[in-house]
C-alpha positions as a Python dict, from the first residue, in 0.01 Angstrom:
ca = {
    (1, 'X'): (0, 0, 0),
    (2, 'X'): (-130, 384, -106),
    (3, 'X'): (-124, 681, 179),
    (4, 'X'): (-479, 609, 240),
    (5, 'X'): (-427, 321, 496),
    (6, 'X'): (-265, 586, 733),
    (7, 'X'): (-601, 711, 858),
    (8, 'X'): (-646, 986, 1071),
    (9, 'X'): (-261, 1061, 970),
    (10, 'X'): (-92, 810, 1172),
    (11, 'X'): (229, 943, 1244),
    (12, 'X'): (534, 755, 1465),
    (13, 'X'): (764, 902, 1734),
    (14, 'X'): (1047, 738, 1775),
    (15, 'X'): (1188, 810, 2137),
    (16, 'X'): (1585, 702, 2200),
    (17, 'X'): (1834, 809, 2466),
    (18, 'X'): (2087, 1044, 2364),
    (19, 'X'): (2356, 787, 2575),
    (20, 'X'): (2337, 482, 2331),
    (21, 'X'): (2601, 226, 2333),
    (22, 'X'): (2717, 149, 1915),
    (23, 'X'): (2512, -172, 1907),
    (24, 'X'): (2192, -18, 2007),
    (25, 'X'): (2284, 256, 1809),
    (26, 'X'): (2294, 31, 1534),
    (27, 'X'): (1908, -106, 1668),
    (28, 'X'): (1827, 216, 1582),
    (29, 'X'): (1907, 269, 1258),
    (30, 'X'): (1773, -4, 1147),
    (31, 'X'): (1415, 88, 1390),
    (32, 'X'): (1425, 422, 1182),
    (33, 'X'): (1477, 243, 850),
    (34, 'X'): (1200, 74, 907),
    (35, 'X'): (976, 323, 989),
    (36, 'X'): (1095, 535, 693),
    (37, 'X'): (977, 228, 486),
    (38, 'X'): (629, 253, 657),
    (39, 'X'): (579, 634, 528),
    (40, 'X'): (711, 559, 200),
    (41, 'X'): (437, 270, 160),
    (42, 'X'): (201, 519, 330),
    (43, 'X'): (116, 340, 648),
    (44, 'X'): (223, 583, 846),
    (45, 'X'): (228, 939, 715),
    (46, 'X'): (510, 1097, 872),
    (47, 'X'): (791, 966, 1172),
    (48, 'X'): (990, 1222, 1400),
    (49, 'X'): (1265, 1107, 1587),
    (50, 'X'): (1300, 1269, 1967),
    (51, 'X'): (1594, 1224, 2230),
    (52, 'X'): (1484, 1188, 2589),
    (53, 'X'): (1730, 1103, 2889),
    (54, 'X'): (1819, 865, 3059),
    (55, 'X'): (1643, 956, 3387),
    (56, 'X'): (1388, 1201, 3465),
    (57, 'X'): (1318, 1286, 3894),
    (58, 'X'): (1000, 1180, 3974),
    (59, 'X'): (902, 1495, 4174),
    (60, 'X'): (1075, 1844, 4224),
    (61, 'X'): (1022, 2142, 3998),
    (62, 'X'): (1063, 2112, 3609),
    (63, 'X'): (773, 1924, 3477),
    (64, 'X'): (976, 1828, 3211),
    (65, 'X'): (870, 1628, 2872),
    (66, 'X'): (990, 1259, 3014),
    (67, 'X'): (751, 1270, 3263),
    (68, 'X'): (444, 1439, 3033),
    (69, 'X'): (519, 1138, 2812),
    (70, 'X'): (547, 909, 3069),
    (71, 'X'): (195, 1008, 3198),
    (72, 'X'): (16, 916, 2839),
    (73, 'X'): (215, 626, 2817),
    (74, 'X'): (80, 522, 3121),
    (75, 'X'): (-278, 578, 3088),
    (76, 'X'): (-305, 410, 2740),
    (77, 'X'): (-107, 113, 2916),
    (78, 'X'): (-400, 143, 3184),
    (79, 'X'): (-683, 183, 2929),
    (80, 'X'): (-511, -87, 2695),
    (81, 'X'): (-482, -341, 2973),
    (82, 'X'): (-118, -380, 2986),
    (83, 'X'): (244, -294, 3137),
    (84, 'X'): (496, -39, 3058),
    (85, 'X'): (701, -223, 3300),
    (86, 'X'): (990, -365, 3350),
    (87, 'X'): (1074, -130, 3039),
    (88, 'X'): (971, 187, 3220),
    (89, 'X'): (1156, 146, 3586),
    (90, 'X'): (1191, 340, 3932),
    (91, 'X'): (1463, 343, 4091),
    (92, 'X'): (1627, 529, 4394),
    (93, 'X'): (1910, 701, 4241),
    (94, 'X'): (2212, 902, 4457),
    (95, 'X'): (2315, 1265, 4338),
    (96, 'X'): (2689, 1298, 4339),
    (97, 'X'): (2653, 1656, 4302),
    (98, 'X'): (2376, 1707, 4599),
    (99, 'X'): (2461, 1401, 4806),
    (100, 'X'): (2096, 1337, 4746),
    (101, 'X'): (1906, 1044, 4671),
    (102, 'X'): (1574, 1039, 4538),
    (103, 'X'): (1318, 812, 4308),
    (104, 'X'): (1402, 836, 3900),
    (105, 'X'): (1221, 726, 3632),
    (106, 'X'): (1401, 524, 3390),
    (107, 'X'): (1320, 577, 3011),
    (108, 'X'): (1348, 261, 2816),
    (109, 'X'): (1676, 344, 2530),
    (110, 'X'): (1438, 294, 2262),
    (111, 'X'): (1040, 314, 2236),
    (112, 'X'): (753, 378, 1992),
    (113, 'X'): (433, 564, 2005),
    (114, 'X'): (194, 561, 1744),
    (115, 'X'): (-96, 835, 1719),
    (116, 'X'): (-398, 851, 1512),
    (117, 'X'): (-485, 1224, 1465),
    (118, 'X'): (-469, 1318, 1780),
    (119, 'X'): (-529, 1035, 1990),
    (120, 'X'): (-227, 765, 2108),
    (121, 'X'): (-308, 460, 1996),
    (122, 'X'): (10, 255, 2026),
    (123, 'X'): (284, 221, 2261),
    (124, 'X'): (590, -5, 2250),
    (125, 'X'): (765, -161, 2431),
    (126, 'X'): (489, -315, 2670),
    (127, 'X'): (432, -626, 2844),
    (128, 'X'): (54, -836, 2858),
    (129, 'X'): (-4, -1092, 3039),
    (130, 'X'): (342, -1273, 3070),
    (131, 'X'): (473, -1182, 2708),
    (132, 'X'): (632, -815, 2572),
    (133, 'X'): (593, -634, 2274),
    (134, 'X'): (898, -451, 2149),
    (135, 'X'): (902, -174, 1885),
    (136, 'X'): (1061, -434, 1653),
    (137, 'X'): (728, -607, 1692),
    (138, 'X'): (509, -346, 1652),
    (139, 'X'): (717, -216, 1363),
    (140, 'X'): (635, -595, 1200),
    (141, 'X'): (287, -580, 1279),
    (142, 'X'): (246, -262, 1079),
    (143, 'X'): (465, -394, 805),
    (144, 'X'): (279, -671, 760),
    (145, 'X'): (-135, -575, 835),
    (146, 'X'): (-92, -210, 800),
    (147, 'X'): (-237, -212, 1163),
    (148, 'X'): (-136, -189, 1472),
    (149, 'X'): (-101, -518, 1747),
    (150, 'X'): (-426, -542, 1929),
    (151, 'X'): (-391, -484, 2259),
    (152, 'X'): (-810, -453, 2280),
    (153, 'X'): (-725, -65, 2323),
    (154, 'X'): (-896, 232, 2329),
    (155, 'X'): (-711, 571, 2212),
    (156, 'X'): (-625, 835, 2458),
    (157, 'X'): (-679, 1153, 2321),
    (158, 'X'): (-382, 1402, 2340),
    (159, 'X'): (-583, 1773, 2227),
}
C-alpha cells in the first residue's frame, strides 16, 4: 500500500509495562515488528513505543501521564460504545512504605492507541458485547484491510 493509505497521518503508540516477564516481552517484540511492517507498507505513518507504570493511584497529587491517557481512552470507549474493563482495572492496594490503602488503576501489559491527525480513533484491547478485541486483532485488521475494527465510534480530539 502507498503512504496515502494512512489518512490524516495515521500513527500508533504502543504502551507497554516496563516490568514484563520474558513471555510478554516476546509478545511485545512481535507486536513491534508487525507495527513496523505496517509503517513500511504505508498503513501507518509512524509508531512509537512508550513505557508506562503497572499501577497508578486514582487520587492524589501528580496527575501522571497514565491517568491522563486512561481518561482519554475512557472517553473514546464511551463514544465507541465499548468497555476498557477488564483490561484496565482498579484495585485496592496496600503501600508497605506508608501503611495506607488506596485505589489504584492497573494498566494492561500492552495497549495500542491509534491516532489519525490529532484524533484518537482506536484503543486496544477493549471489550464489546461479550467479545474482546486484542492488540494483535487490531493490528491484523489493519494489516488485512488497511482499516481499523468497526466499533461504530466517533473520533476523540486530543488537541
